[in-house]
mmCIF file of C-alpha atoms in Angstrom:
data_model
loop_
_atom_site.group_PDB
_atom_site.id
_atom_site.type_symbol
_atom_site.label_atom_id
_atom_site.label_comp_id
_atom_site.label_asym_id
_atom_site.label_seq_id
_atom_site.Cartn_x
_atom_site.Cartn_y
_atom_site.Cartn_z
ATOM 1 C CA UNK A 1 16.710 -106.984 -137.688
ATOM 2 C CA UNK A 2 19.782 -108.359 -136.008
ATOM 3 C CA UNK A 3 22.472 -105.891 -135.468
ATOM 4 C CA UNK A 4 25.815 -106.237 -137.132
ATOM 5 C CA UNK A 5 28.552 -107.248 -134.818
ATOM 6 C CA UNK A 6 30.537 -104.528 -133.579
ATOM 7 C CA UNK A 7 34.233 -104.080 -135.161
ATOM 8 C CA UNK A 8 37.203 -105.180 -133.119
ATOM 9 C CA UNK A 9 39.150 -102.618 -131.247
ATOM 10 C CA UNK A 10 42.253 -101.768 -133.228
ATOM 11 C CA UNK A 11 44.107 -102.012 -129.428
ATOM 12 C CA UNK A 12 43.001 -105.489 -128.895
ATOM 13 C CA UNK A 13 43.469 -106.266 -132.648
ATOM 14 C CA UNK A 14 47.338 -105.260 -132.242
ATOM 15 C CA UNK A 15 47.763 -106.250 -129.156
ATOM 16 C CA UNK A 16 50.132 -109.165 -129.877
ATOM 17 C CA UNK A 17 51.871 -107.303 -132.358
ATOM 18 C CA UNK A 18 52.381 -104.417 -130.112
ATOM 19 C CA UNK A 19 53.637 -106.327 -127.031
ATOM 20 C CA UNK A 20 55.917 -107.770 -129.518
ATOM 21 C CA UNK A 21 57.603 -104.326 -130.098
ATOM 22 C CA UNK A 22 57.424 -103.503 -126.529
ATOM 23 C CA UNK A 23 59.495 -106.307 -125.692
ATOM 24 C CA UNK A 24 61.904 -106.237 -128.543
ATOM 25 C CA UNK A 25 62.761 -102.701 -127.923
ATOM 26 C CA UNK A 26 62.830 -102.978 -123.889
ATOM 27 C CA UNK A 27 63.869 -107.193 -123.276
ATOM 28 C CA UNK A 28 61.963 -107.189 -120.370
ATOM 29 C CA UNK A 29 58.911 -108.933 -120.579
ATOM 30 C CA UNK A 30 57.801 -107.009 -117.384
ATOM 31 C CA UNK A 31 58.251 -103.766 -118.627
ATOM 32 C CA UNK A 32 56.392 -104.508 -121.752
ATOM 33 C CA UNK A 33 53.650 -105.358 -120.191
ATOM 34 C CA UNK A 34 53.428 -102.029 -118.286
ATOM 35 C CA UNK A 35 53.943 -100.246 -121.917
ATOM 36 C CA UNK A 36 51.100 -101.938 -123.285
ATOM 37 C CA UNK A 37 48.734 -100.813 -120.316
ATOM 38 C CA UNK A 38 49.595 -97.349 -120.504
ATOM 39 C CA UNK A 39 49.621 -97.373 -124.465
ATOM 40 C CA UNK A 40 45.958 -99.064 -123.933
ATOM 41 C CA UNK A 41 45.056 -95.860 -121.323
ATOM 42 C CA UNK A 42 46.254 -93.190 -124.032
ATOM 43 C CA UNK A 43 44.156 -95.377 -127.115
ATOM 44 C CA UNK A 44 41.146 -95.577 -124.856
ATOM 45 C CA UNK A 45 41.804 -91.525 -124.701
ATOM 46 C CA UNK A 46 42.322 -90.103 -127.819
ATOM 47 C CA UNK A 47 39.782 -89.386 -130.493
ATOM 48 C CA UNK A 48 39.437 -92.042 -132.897
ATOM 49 C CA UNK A 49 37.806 -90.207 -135.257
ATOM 50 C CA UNK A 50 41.233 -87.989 -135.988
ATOM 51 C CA UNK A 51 43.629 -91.755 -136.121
ATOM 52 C CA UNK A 52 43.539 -92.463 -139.536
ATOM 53 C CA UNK A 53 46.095 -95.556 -139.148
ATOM 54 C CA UNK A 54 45.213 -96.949 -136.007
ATOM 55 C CA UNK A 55 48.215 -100.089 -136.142
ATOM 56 C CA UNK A 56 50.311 -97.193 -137.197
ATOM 57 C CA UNK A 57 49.213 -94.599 -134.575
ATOM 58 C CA UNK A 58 49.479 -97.404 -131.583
ATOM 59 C CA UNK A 59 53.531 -98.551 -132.990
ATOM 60 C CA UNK A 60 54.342 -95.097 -132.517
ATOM 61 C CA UNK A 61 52.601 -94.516 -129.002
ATOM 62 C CA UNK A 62 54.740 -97.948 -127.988
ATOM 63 C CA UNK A 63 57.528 -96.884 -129.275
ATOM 64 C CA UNK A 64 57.871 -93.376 -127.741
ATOM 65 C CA UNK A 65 56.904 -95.104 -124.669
ATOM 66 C CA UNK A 66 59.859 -97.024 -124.752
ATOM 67 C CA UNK A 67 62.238 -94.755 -126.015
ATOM 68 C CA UNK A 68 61.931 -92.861 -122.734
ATOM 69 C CA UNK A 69 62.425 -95.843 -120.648
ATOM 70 C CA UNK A 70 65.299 -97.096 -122.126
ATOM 71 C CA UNK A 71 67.487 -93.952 -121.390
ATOM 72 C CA UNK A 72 66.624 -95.064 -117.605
ATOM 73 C CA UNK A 73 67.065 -98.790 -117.984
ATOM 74 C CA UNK A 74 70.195 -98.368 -119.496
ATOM 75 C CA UNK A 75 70.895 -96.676 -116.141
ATOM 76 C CA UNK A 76 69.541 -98.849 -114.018
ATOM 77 C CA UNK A 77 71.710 -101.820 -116.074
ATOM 78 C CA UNK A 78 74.949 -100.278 -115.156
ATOM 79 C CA UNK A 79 74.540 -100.794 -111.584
ATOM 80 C CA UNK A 80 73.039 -104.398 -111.840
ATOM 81 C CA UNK A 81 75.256 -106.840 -110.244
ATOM 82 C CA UNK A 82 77.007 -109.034 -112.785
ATOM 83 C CA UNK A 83 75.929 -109.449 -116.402
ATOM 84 C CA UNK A 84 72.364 -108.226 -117.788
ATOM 85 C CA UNK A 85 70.650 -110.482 -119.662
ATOM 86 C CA UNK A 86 67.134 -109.390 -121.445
ATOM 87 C CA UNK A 87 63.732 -111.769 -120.289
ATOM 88 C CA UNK A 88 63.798 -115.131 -121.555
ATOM 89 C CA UNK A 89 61.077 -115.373 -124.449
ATOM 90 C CA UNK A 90 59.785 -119.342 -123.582
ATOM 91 C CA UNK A 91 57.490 -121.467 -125.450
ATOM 92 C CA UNK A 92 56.841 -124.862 -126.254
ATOM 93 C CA UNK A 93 58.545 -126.560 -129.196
ATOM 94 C CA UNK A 94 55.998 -125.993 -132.191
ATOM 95 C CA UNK A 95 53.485 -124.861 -130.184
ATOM 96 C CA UNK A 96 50.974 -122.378 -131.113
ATOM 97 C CA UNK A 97 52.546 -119.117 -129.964
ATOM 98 C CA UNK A 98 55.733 -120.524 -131.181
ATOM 99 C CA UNK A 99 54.633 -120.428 -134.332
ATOM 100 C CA UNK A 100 53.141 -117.179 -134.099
ATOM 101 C CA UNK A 101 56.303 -115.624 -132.987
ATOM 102 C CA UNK A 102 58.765 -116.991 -135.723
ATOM 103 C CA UNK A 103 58.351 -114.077 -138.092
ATOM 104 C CA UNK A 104 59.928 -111.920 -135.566
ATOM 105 C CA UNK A 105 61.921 -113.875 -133.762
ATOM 106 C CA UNK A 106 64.774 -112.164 -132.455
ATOM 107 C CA UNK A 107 67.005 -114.487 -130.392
ATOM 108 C CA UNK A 108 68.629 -113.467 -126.884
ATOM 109 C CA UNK A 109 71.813 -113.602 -127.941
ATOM 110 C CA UNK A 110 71.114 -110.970 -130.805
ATOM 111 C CA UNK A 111 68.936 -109.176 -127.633
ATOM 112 C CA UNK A 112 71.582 -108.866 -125.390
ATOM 113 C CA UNK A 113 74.095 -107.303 -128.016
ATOM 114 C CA UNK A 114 71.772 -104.843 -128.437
ATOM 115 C CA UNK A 115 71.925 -103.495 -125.181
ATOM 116 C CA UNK A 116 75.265 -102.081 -126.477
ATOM 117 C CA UNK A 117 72.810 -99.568 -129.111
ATOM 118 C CA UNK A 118 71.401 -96.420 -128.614
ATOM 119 C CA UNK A 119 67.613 -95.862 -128.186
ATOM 120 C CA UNK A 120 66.975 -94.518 -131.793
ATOM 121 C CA UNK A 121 69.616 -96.909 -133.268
ATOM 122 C CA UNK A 122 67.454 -100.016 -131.307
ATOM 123 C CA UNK A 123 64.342 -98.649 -132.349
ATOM 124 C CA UNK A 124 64.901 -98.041 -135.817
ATOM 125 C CA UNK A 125 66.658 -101.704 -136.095
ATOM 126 C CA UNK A 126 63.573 -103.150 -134.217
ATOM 127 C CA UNK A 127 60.857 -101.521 -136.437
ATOM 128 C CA UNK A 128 62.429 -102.076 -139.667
ATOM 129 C CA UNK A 129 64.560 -104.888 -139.469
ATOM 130 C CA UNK A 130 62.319 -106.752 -137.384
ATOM 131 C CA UNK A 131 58.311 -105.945 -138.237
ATOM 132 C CA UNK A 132 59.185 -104.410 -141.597
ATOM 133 C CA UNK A 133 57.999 -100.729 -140.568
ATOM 134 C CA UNK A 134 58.933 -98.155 -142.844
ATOM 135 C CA UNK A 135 61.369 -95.379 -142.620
ATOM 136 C CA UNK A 136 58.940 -92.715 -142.780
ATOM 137 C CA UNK A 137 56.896 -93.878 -139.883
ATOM 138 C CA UNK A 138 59.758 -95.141 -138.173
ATOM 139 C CA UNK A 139 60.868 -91.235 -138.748
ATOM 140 C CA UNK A 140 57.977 -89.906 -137.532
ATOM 141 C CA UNK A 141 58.187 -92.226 -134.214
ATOM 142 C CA UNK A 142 61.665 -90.304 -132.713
ATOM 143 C CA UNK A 143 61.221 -87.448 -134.380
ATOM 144 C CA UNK A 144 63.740 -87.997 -137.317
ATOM 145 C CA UNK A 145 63.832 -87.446 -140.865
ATOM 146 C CA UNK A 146 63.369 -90.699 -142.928
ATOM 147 C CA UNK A 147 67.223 -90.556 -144.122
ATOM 148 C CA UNK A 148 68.025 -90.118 -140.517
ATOM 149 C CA UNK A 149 66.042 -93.238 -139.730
ATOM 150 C CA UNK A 150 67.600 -95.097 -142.515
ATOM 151 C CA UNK A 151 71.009 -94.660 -141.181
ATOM 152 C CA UNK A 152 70.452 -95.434 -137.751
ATOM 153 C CA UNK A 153 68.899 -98.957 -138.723
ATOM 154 C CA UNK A 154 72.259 -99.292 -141.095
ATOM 155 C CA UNK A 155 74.342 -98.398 -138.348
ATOM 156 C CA UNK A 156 72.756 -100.476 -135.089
ATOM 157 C CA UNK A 157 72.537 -103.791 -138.026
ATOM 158 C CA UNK A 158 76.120 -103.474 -138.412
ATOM 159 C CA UNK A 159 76.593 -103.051 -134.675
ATOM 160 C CA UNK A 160 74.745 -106.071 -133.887
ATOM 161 C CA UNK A 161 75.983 -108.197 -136.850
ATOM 162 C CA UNK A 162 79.628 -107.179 -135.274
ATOM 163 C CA UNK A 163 78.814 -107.476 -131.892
ATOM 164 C CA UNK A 164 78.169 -111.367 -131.119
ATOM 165 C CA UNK A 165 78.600 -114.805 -132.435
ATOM 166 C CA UNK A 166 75.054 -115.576 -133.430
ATOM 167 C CA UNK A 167 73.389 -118.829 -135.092
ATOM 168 C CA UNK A 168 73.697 -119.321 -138.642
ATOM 169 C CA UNK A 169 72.204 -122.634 -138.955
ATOM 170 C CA UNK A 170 68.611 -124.247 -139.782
ATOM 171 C CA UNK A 171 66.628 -125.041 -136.677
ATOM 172 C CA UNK A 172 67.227 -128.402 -137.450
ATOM 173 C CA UNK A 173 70.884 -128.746 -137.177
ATOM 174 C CA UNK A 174 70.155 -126.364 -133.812
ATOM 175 C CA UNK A 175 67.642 -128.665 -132.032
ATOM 176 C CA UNK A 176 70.744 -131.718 -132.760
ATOM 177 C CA UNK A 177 73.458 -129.795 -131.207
ATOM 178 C CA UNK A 178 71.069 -128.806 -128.407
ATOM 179 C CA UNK A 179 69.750 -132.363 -127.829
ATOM 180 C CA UNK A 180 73.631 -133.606 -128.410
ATOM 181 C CA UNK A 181 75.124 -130.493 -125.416
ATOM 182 C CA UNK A 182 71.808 -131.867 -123.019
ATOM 183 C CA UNK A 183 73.316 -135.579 -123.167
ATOM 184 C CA UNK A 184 76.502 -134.869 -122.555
ATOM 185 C CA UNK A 185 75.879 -132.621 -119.766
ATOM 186 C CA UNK A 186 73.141 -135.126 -118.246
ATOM 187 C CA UNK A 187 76.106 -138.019 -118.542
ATOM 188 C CA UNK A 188 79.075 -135.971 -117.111
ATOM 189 C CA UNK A 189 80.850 -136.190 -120.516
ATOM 190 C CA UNK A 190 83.713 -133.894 -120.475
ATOM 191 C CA UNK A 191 84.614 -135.322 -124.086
ATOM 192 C CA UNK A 192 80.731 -135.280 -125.461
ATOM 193 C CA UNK A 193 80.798 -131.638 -124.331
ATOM 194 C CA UNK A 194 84.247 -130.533 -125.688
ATOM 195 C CA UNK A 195 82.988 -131.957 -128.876
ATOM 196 C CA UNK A 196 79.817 -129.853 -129.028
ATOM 197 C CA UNK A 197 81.412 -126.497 -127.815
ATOM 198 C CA UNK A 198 83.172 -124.308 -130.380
ATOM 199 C CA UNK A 199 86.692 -123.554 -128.840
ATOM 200 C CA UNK A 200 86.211 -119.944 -128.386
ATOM 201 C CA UNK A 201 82.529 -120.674 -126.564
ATOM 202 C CA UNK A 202 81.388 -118.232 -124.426
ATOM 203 C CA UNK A 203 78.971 -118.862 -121.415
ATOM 204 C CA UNK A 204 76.664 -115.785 -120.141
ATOM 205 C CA UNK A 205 74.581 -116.128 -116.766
ATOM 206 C CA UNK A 206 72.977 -113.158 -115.387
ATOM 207 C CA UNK A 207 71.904 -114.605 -111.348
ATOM 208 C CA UNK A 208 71.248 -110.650 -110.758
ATOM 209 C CA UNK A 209 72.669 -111.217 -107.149
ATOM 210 C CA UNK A 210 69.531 -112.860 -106.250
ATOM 211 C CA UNK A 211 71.292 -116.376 -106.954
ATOM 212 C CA UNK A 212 74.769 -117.396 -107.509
ATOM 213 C CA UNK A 213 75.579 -117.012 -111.192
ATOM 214 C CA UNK A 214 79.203 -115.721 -112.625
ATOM 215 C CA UNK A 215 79.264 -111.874 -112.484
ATOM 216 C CA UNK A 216 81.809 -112.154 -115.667
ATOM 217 C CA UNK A 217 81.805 -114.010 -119.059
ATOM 218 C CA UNK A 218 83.528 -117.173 -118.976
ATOM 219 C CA UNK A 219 85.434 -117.771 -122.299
ATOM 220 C CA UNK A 220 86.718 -121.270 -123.921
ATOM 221 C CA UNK A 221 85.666 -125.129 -124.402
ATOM 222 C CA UNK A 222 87.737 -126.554 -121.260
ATOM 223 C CA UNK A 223 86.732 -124.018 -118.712
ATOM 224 C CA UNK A 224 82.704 -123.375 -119.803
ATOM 225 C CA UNK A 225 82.692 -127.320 -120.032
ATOM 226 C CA UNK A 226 83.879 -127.773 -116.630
ATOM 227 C CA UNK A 227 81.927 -124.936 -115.362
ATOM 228 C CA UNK A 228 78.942 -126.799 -116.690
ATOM 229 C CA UNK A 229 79.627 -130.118 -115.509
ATOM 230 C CA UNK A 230 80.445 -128.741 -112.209
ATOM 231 C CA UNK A 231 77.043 -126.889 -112.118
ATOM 232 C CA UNK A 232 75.320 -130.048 -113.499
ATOM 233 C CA UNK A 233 76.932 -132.196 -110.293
ATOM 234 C CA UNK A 234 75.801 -129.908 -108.074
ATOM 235 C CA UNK A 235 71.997 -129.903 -109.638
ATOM 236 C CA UNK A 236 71.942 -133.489 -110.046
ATOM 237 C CA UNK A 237 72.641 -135.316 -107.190
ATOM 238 C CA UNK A 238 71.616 -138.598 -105.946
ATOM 239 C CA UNK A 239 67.485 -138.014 -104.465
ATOM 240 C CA UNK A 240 67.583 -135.038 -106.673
ATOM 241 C CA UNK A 241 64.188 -134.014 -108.680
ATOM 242 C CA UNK A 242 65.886 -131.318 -110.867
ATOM 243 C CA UNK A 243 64.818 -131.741 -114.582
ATOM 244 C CA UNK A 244 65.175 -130.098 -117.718
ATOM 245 C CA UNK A 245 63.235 -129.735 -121.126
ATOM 246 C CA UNK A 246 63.713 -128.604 -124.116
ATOM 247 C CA UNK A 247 61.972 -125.215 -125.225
ATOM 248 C CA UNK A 248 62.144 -122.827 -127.637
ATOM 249 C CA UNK A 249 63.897 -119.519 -126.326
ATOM 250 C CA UNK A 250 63.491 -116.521 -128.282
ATOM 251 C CA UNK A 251 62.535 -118.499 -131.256
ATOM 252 C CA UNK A 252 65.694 -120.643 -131.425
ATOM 253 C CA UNK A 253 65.937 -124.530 -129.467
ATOM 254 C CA UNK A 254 66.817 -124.140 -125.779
ATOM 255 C CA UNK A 255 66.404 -125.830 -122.838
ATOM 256 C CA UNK A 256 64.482 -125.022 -119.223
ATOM 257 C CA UNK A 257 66.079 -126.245 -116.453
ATOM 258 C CA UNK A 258 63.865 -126.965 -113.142
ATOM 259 C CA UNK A 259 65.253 -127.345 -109.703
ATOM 260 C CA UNK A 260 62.262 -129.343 -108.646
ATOM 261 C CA UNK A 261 58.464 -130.007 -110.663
ATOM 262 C CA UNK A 262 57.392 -126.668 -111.200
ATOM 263 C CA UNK A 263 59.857 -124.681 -110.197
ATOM 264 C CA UNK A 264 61.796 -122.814 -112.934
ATOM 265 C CA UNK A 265 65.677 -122.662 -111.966
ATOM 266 C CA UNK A 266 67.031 -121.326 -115.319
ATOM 267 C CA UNK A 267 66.412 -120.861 -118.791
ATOM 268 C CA UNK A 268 69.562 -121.413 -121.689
ATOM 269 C CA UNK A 269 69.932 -120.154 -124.988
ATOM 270 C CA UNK A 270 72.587 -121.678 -127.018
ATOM 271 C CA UNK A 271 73.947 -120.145 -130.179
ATOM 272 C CA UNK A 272 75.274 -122.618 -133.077
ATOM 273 C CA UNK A 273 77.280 -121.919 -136.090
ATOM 274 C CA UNK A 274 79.111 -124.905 -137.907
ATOM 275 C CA UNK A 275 77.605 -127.387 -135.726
ATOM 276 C CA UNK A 276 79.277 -126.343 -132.642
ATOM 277 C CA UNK A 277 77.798 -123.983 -129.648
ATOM 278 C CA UNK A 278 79.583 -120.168 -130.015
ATOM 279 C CA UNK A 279 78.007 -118.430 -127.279
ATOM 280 C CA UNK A 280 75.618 -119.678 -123.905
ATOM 281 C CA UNK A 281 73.559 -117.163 -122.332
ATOM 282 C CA UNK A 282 71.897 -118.566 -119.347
ATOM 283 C CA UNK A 283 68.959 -116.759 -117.040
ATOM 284 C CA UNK A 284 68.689 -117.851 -113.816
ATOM 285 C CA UNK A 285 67.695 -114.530 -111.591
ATOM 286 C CA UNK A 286 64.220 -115.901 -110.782
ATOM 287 C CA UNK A 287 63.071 -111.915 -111.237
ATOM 288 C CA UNK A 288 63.003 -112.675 -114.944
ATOM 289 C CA UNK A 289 61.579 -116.278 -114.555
ATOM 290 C CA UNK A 290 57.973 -115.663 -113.179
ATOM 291 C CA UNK A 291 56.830 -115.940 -116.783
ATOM 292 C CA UNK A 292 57.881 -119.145 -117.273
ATOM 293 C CA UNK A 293 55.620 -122.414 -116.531
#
């Protein structure tokens, strides 16, 4: 008699799911990845007869995890050069991980304003607001009561509703200003870009020191769409093979720009309300590009 296939791990089962948590919470790619090994070290550990919830057990081992590192990040962020911007989430446009993702997308502009949160606060926004976790294991993940969970999820959605300019439009209307900023900026249109930007546009580039990249905001249509077509001219030029494509970044259309085939020179995220780009955030520190193709 054939024996019955053996059940799936609950780790690998979650595993997805989990890394999607880790890198919520953290923004770093990276350091998610490290999470995930040594939440896979403590699973492979404990006895599985006494986890009742396994998916339940492993969010809180994650979570814990990065609740202590984030104390020390946010340390670590203070003295980085310039402005910190999380780990560009890239996939293809409708491809399969895409889609896998959109349920939980959280886009880097919503990411980056919640560096500005506390640990619990980000945690308790990430597991409920996010993946739908409930206040009492949320509670029982930093050591909180429920009602104490529930507020700190109120307060960190205000926060980050209050903190940035974020899209408000279908993905459709996104992918046309996106397409309509990448023309512009490919033709040296000053005017074609002007029309695109919202006049209080802000443009965020985080270069880390590693590459040049503007250690402050810049704020404005006329001076980001200069800055851009001055960037662009200097990218472009005559024998050039720099490219672009579009991409989805953090769930939301963006583009990839390459310096040459292969070789990932930035990553933008555009944020559109009313038909009109609010806020930029570009990556280019090629620490926090090795994960994209």
């Amino acid at each position: 008699m054939d024996e019955a296939p053996a059940a799936p791990d609950a780790f690998e089962s979650n595993r997805r799911y989990l890394g999607s948590v880790a890198y919520r919470l953290l923004g770093s790619l990276t350091d998610a990845e490290d999470v995930l090994q040594e939440a896979w070290l403590r699973w492979r550990a404990v006895d599985r007869q006494q986890v009742a919830e396994p998916r339940a057990y492993l969010t809180t081992v994650v979570t814990r995890l990065c609740y202590d590192q984030l104390g020390s990040a946010r340390a670590r962020r203070e003295a980085y050069f310039g402005e910190w911007l999380p780990e560009p989430a890239v996939a293809e446009e409708d491809s399969p991980a895409h889609r896998a993702e959109l349920g939980e997308s959280v886009s880097l502009a919503i990411l980056a304003v919640m560096e500005q949160l506390t640990p619990a606060e980000r945690a308790a926004f990430v597991l409920h607001d996010v993946f739908a976790v409930g206040f009492d294991e949320i509670a029982a993940s930093l050591d909180r009561t429920p009602d104490a969970a529930r507020q700190l999820a109120s307060r960190a959605r205000r926060r980050v509703r209050d903190g940035g300019r974020h899209s408000t439009v279908d993905p459709a209307e996104h992918r046309q200003v996106v397409h309509a900023f990448a023309a512009a900026t490919t033709n040296g249109d000053l005017e074609g870009l002007l029309a695109v930007l919202d006049p209080e546009v802000v443009w965020h580039s985080d270069g880390g020191g590693v590459v040049s990249a503007g250690a402050r905001p810049v704020y404005g249509a006329d001076k980001v769409a200069r800055l851009i077509l001055g960037l662009t001219a200097r990218a472009f030029v005559p024998g050039s093979t720099a490219s672009f494509a579009f991409a989805r970044v953090n769930g939301e259309p963006g583009m990839v720009f390459y310096e040459a085939p292969g070789r990932v020179g930035g990553v933008l995220a555009l944020s559109v309300r009313e038909g009109r780009i609010t806020e930029a955030h570009i990556v280019v520190n090629p620490e926090k590009l090795t994960h994209v193709v």
